[in-house]
Tab-separated table of C-alpha atoms in Angstrom:
chain	number	residue	atom	x	y	z
A	2	MET	CA	15.372	-16.139	19.292
A	3	ALA	CA	13.734	-12.722	18.892
A	4	PRO	CA	15.044	-10.881	15.828
A	5	PHE	CA	17.246	-7.856	16.198
A	6	VAL	CA	16.978	-5.428	13.282
A	7	TYR	CA	19.840	-3.105	12.378
A	8	TYR	CA	19.024	0.405	11.161
A	9	LYS	CA	21.836	2.572	9.864
A	10	ASN	CA	22.935	5.056	12.537
A	11	ARG	CA	20.324	3.606	14.913
A	12	GLU	CA	22.079	0.367	15.950
A	13	TRP	CA	20.318	-2.925	16.738
A	14	HIS	CA	16.776	-3.135	18.073
A	15	ILE	CA	14.073	-5.688	18.726
A	16	TYR	CA	11.395	-4.563	16.285
A	17	PRO	CA	7.905	-5.839	17.219
A	18	VAL	CA	6.759	-5.947	13.584
A	19	THR	CA	9.567	-8.338	12.680
A	20	THR	CA	8.984	-10.311	15.869
A	21	SER	CA	5.321	-10.804	15.048
A	22	ASN	CA	6.198	-11.993	11.550
A	23	LEU	CA	8.773	-14.415	12.943
A	24	ALA	CA	6.413	-15.795	15.588
A	25	GLY	CA	3.624	-16.224	13.053
A	26	GLY	CA	5.936	-18.250	10.831
A	27	CYS	CA	7.254	-20.580	13.525
A	28	GLY	CA	6.660	-24.215	12.684
A	29	ASN	CA	6.544	-25.539	16.231
A	30	THR	CA	5.069	-24.424	19.528
A	31	SER	CA	8.317	-24.142	21.489
A	32	ASP	CA	9.878	-21.726	18.982
A	33	PHE	CA	6.630	-19.749	18.776
A	34	LEU	CA	6.489	-19.289	22.546
A	35	GLU	CA	10.203	-18.508	22.766
A	36	VAL	CA	9.843	-15.606	20.341
A	37	LEU	CA	6.853	-14.199	22.237
A	38	ASP	CA	8.639	-14.613	25.579
A	39	GLU	CA	11.585	-12.590	24.265
A	40	GLN	CA	9.303	-9.887	22.903
A	41	LYS	CA	7.302	-9.551	26.118
A	42	LEU	CA	10.433	-8.284	27.890
A	43	THR	CA	9.918	-4.951	26.092
A	44	VAL	CA	6.209	-4.503	26.901
A	45	SER	CA	5.041	-1.410	28.784
A	46	PHE	CA	1.803	-1.438	30.775
A	47	MET	CA	-0.122	1.770	31.433
A	48	THR	CA	-3.528	2.831	32.701
A	49	TYR	CA	-6.075	5.117	31.057
A	50	ARG	CA	-9.297	5.954	32.912
A	51	GLY	CA	-8.971	2.802	34.956
A	52	MET	CA	-8.287	0.626	31.896
A	53	ARG	CA	-4.997	-1.269	31.754
A	54	TYR	CA	-3.374	-1.304	28.355
A	55	ALA	CA	-0.047	-2.398	26.882
A	56	VAL	CA	2.250	-1.094	24.177
A	57	PHE	CA	5.414	-2.261	22.459
A	58	PRO	CA	7.335	0.987	21.875
A	59	MET	CA	9.951	1.403	19.166
A	60	TYR	CA	13.241	2.423	20.734
A	61	PHE	CA	14.740	4.133	17.700
A	62	ASP	CA	14.093	7.360	15.839
A	63	TYR	CA	12.439	6.968	12.450
A	64	HIS	CA	12.113	10.024	10.210
A	65	GLY	CA	11.967	12.373	13.159
A	66	SER	CA	9.585	10.277	15.205
A	67	GLY	CA	11.651	10.285	18.369
A	68	THR	CA	11.719	7.109	20.436
A	69	GLY	CA	8.672	5.405	21.862
A	70	TRP	CA	6.520	5.526	18.732
A	71	LEU	CA	3.912	2.836	18.085
A	72	ASP	CA	2.409	1.030	15.134
A	73	SER	CA	-0.888	-0.786	14.733
A	74	PHE	CA	0.685	-3.644	12.741
A	75	ALA	CA	2.625	-4.900	15.772
A	76	GLN	CA	-0.060	-4.097	18.335
A	77	GLY	CA	-2.879	-5.892	16.502
A	78	ASN	CA	-0.835	-8.781	15.183
A	79	LEU	CA	0.776	-9.491	18.554
A	80	ALA	CA	-2.625	-9.297	20.263
A	81	GLY	CA	-3.646	-12.251	18.121
A	82	LEU	CA	-0.389	-14.117	18.682
A	83	TYR	CA	-0.455	-13.759	22.480
A	84	ALA	CA	-4.091	-14.889	22.392
A	85	ARG	CA	-2.953	-17.985	20.511
A	86	ALA	CA	-0.201	-18.539	23.107
A	87	TYR	CA	-2.848	-18.397	25.831
A	88	ASN	CA	-4.978	-20.892	23.924
A	89	LEU	CA	-2.002	-23.264	23.668
A	90	THR	CA	-0.777	-22.977	27.249
A	91	GLY	CA	-3.562	-21.610	29.426
A	92	LYS	CA	-1.098	-19.112	30.935
A	93	GLN	CA	-2.865	-16.029	32.252
A	94	GLU	CA	0.124	-13.817	31.431
A	95	TYR	CA	-0.394	-14.310	27.697
A	96	LEU	CA	-4.091	-13.505	28.007
A	97	ASP	CA	-3.315	-10.352	30.007
A	98	ILE	CA	-0.890	-9.131	27.334
A	99	SER	CA	-3.351	-9.858	24.530
A	100	ASN	CA	-6.240	-8.083	26.261
A	101	SER	CA	-4.025	-5.142	27.183
A	102	LEU	CA	-2.804	-4.779	23.589
A	103	ILE	CA	-6.428	-4.708	22.443
A	104	ASN	CA	-7.160	-2.007	25.015
A	105	SER	CA	-4.384	0.141	23.538
A	106	PHE	CA	-6.707	0.921	20.620
A	107	HIS	CA	-9.058	2.602	23.130
A	108	ALA	CA	-6.280	4.586	24.834
A	109	PRO	CA	-4.534	7.809	23.716
A	110	THR	CA	-1.844	5.962	21.772
A	111	GLY	CA	-2.477	7.517	18.364
A	112	LEU	CA	-2.908	4.095	16.762
A	113	VAL	CA	-6.371	4.890	15.415
A	114	LYS	CA	-7.063	7.688	12.937
A	115	PRO	CA	-10.716	8.675	12.394
A	116	THR	CA	-11.363	9.310	8.705
A	117	LYS	CA	-14.446	9.894	6.571
A	118	TYR	CA	-14.158	6.194	5.697
A	119	ARG	CA	-14.245	5.187	9.420
A	120	ASN	CA	-11.199	4.391	11.551
A	121	PHE	CA	-7.845	3.562	9.988
A	122	TYR	CA	-5.129	1.718	11.935
A	123	LEU	CA	-1.862	3.587	11.464
A	124	HIS	CA	1.454	1.895	10.807
A	125	TYR	CA	3.261	4.966	12.164
A	126	ASN	CA	1.293	6.753	14.861
A	127	PHE	CA	3.288	9.944	14.258
A	128	LEU	CA	2.374	10.090	10.539
A	129	ARG	CA	-1.269	10.977	10.929
A	130	GLU	CA	-2.167	11.201	7.230
A	131	HIS	CA	-0.232	8.254	5.857
A	132	TYR	CA	-2.513	5.261	5.358
A	133	ILE	CA	-0.637	2.015	4.705
A	134	LEU	CA	-2.999	-0.715	3.560
A	135	ASN	CA	-1.107	-3.871	4.498
A	136	ALA	CA	-0.524	-2.643	8.070
A	137	HIS	CA	-4.201	-1.760	8.504
A	138	LEU	CA	-5.344	-5.188	7.314
A	139	ILE	CA	-2.702	-7.146	9.249
A	140	CYS	CA	-3.753	-5.277	12.376
A	141	ALA	CA	-7.447	-5.997	11.777
A	142	LEU	CA	-6.810	-9.678	11.056
A	143	GLY	CA	-4.616	-9.975	14.156
A	144	LEU	CA	-7.468	-8.576	16.217
A	145	HIS	CA	-9.788	-11.111	14.631
A	146	ASN	CA	-7.414	-13.877	15.706
A	147	ALA	CA	-7.482	-12.487	19.242
A	148	TYR	CA	-11.267	-12.749	19.204
A	149	ARG	CA	-11.120	-16.316	17.844
A	150	TYR	CA	-8.862	-17.489	20.658
A	151	THR	CA	-10.241	-15.480	23.602
A	152	ARG	CA	-13.694	-14.176	22.594
A	153	ASN	CA	-12.636	-10.651	23.507
A	154	LEU	CA	-15.533	-8.568	22.201
A	155	ARG	CA	-13.425	-5.426	21.963
A	156	ALA	CA	-11.187	-7.261	19.507
A	157	LEU	CA	-14.215	-8.285	17.447
A	158	SER	CA	-15.517	-4.708	17.380
A	159	LEU	CA	-12.129	-3.363	16.292
A	160	PHE	CA	-11.903	-6.008	13.565
A	161	ARG	CA	-15.348	-5.168	12.239
A	162	THR	CA	-14.526	-1.475	12.183
A	163	GLY	CA	-11.237	-2.146	10.365
A	164	ILE	CA	-12.783	-4.207	7.600
A	165	SER	CA	-15.654	-1.742	7.244
A	166	THR	CA	-13.028	0.931	6.578
A	167	PHE	CA	-11.431	-1.365	4.000
A	168	ARG	CA	-14.800	-1.931	2.338
A	169	LYS	CA	-15.363	1.814	1.960
A	170	MET	CA	-11.777	2.747	1.104
A	171	ASN	CA	-10.290	-0.098	-0.959
A	172	TRP	CA	-10.902	1.731	-4.243
A	173	LYS	CA	-8.461	4.415	-3.110
A	174	PHE	CA	-5.717	1.780	-3.177
A	175	ASP	CA	-6.633	0.548	-6.661
A	176	SER	CA	-5.221	2.156	-9.825
A	177	GLY	CA	-7.277	-0.145	-12.048
A	178	ARG	CA	-4.088	-1.936	-13.042
A	179	TRP	CA	-2.229	-2.393	-9.746
A	180	THR	CA	-2.546	-1.600	-6.057
A	181	TYR	CA	-1.049	1.273	-4.128
A	182	TYR	CA	1.073	0.603	-1.067
A	183	ALA	CA	-0.351	3.672	0.684
A	184	VAL	CA	-2.357	6.839	0.237
A	185	SER	CA	-1.533	10.131	1.921
A	186	GLY	CA	-2.976	13.485	2.865
A	187	ARG	CA	-6.412	14.898	3.470
A	188	TYR	CA	-7.461	13.952	-0.067
A	189	TYR	CA	-6.066	10.406	0.203
A	190	ARG	CA	-3.814	10.808	-2.812
A	191	PRO	CA	-1.828	7.740	-3.929
A	192	ALA	CA	1.599	7.700	-2.276
A	193	TRP	CA	3.232	5.106	-4.529
A	194	LEU	CA	2.432	1.853	-6.277
A	195	ALA	CA	3.009	-1.328	-4.307
A	196	SER	CA	6.024	-3.435	-5.156
A	197	GLU	CA	5.181	-6.847	-6.588
A	198	SER	CA	5.705	-8.474	-3.185
A	199	TYR	CA	3.416	-5.984	-1.452
A	200	HIS	CA	0.811	-6.281	-4.192
A	201	ARG	CA	0.831	-10.049	-3.701
A	202	LEU	CA	0.543	-9.544	0.052
A	203	GLN	CA	-2.483	-7.299	-0.439
A	204	VAL	CA	-4.130	-9.952	-2.602
A	205	GLN	CA	-3.614	-12.475	0.182
A	206	LEU	CA	-4.817	-10.097	2.891
A	207	ALA	CA	-8.025	-9.283	1.013
A	208	ASN	CA	-8.578	-13.019	0.628
A	209	ARG	CA	-7.990	-13.558	4.349
A	210	VAL	CA	-10.608	-10.926	5.110
A	211	TRP	CA	-13.024	-12.899	2.918
A	212	LYS	CA	-12.218	-16.103	4.830
A	213	ALA	CA	-12.711	-14.341	8.162
A	214	THR	CA	-16.045	-12.799	7.168
A	215	VAL	CA	-17.387	-15.137	4.450
A	216	ASP	CA	-18.412	-11.938	2.656
A	217	THR	CA	-17.926	-12.422	-1.083
A	218	TYR	CA	-17.320	-8.680	-1.546
A	219	TYR	CA	-13.823	-9.131	-0.145
A	220	ARG	CA	-13.269	-12.202	-2.303
A	221	SER	CA	-14.077	-10.075	-5.353
A	222	ILE	CA	-11.378	-7.580	-4.334
A	223	ALA	CA	-8.819	-10.365	-3.955
A	224	LEU	CA	-9.731	-11.833	-7.339
A	225	ARG	CA	-9.595	-8.444	-9.074
A	226	TRP	CA	-6.203	-7.602	-7.645
A	227	ASN	CA	-4.971	-11.083	-8.504
A	228	SER	CA	-6.038	-10.525	-12.098
A	229	TYR	CA	-3.632	-7.573	-12.312
A	230	LEU	CA	-0.760	-10.018	-11.914
A	231	LYS	CA	-2.043	-12.086	-14.837
A	232	ARG	CA	-2.338	-8.968	-17.026
A	233	LYS	CA	1.349	-8.303	-16.433
A	234	GLY	CA	2.219	-11.875	-17.402
A	235	LEU	CA	3.039	-12.780	-13.779
A	236	GLY	CA	1.918	-15.878	-11.976
A	237	PRO	CA	-1.172	-15.232	-9.830
A	238	GLU	CA	-1.422	-15.915	-6.117
A	239	ARG	CA	-3.034	-19.161	-5.046
A	240	ILE	CA	-6.207	-18.021	-3.360
C-alpha cells in the first residue's frame, strides 16, 4: 500500500514524505500499519559514537543531490508515526525505529542547520541555506508526537528547539499580506510566496503548535495568517 512516486527521468520510488502523509491520513489501524510496514523495508540503521540511528534515504537524484539524501520532514514525521504504531501494538520494532529516527537528529546526517535563530530542520539536507517552513514545522510536530507516545526526552528537546526557532524566525516568512514558502541564503531572503494551499497549511501548522504548547503566541500567528485569506476574499481555515 506504500505510495510509489514517479519523477521524470528518475523512475518510480517510495518517497518517505509521501508515505508519512499517507500513513497519517489512514482511517483505520490495519491500513496505517500496512503503510508503515512497507516503508520500514527501506530503513537503514547506522551507529555514531555508540548511538544507533536510522534514516530513510531518497534513492533518486534531485537537483544534483545524488542518491541517499535525507529530509527532516520524513524523519521527524515518521518518528511520530512509528511511535504511534508502537502505542497501538506494543511491538518493540516500531519503538526501535522511532527512537532511532529521533537519534538521527544527533548524528552527522545534515538534517539540522544551526542558524542565528537556533536550529532549523532542513527539508533537503544538501541545500544548506534553504529554509522551508512547512517541513520544519511538520518535523517538529512529528517529534512532539513521538514524545507523546513514548516519552522520549530527546524528541521533546528537539520539538522545543524547533518551535523556539519558529518563534524567533516566523516574521521572516511573513510579508504582511501573505506567507512565504521558504527563505534562502545567509540573509534569509524570501524565496517565493506560498501557494494558497501551502499558506493554508502554514496556518494549520502554526495552530497545531499552539495546541501542542498552549502558548497563545503561536495562536496569534495562526490567526494573523488566517486573516490574510479573508483580506483576499478567500474562505479562512477553521482553526
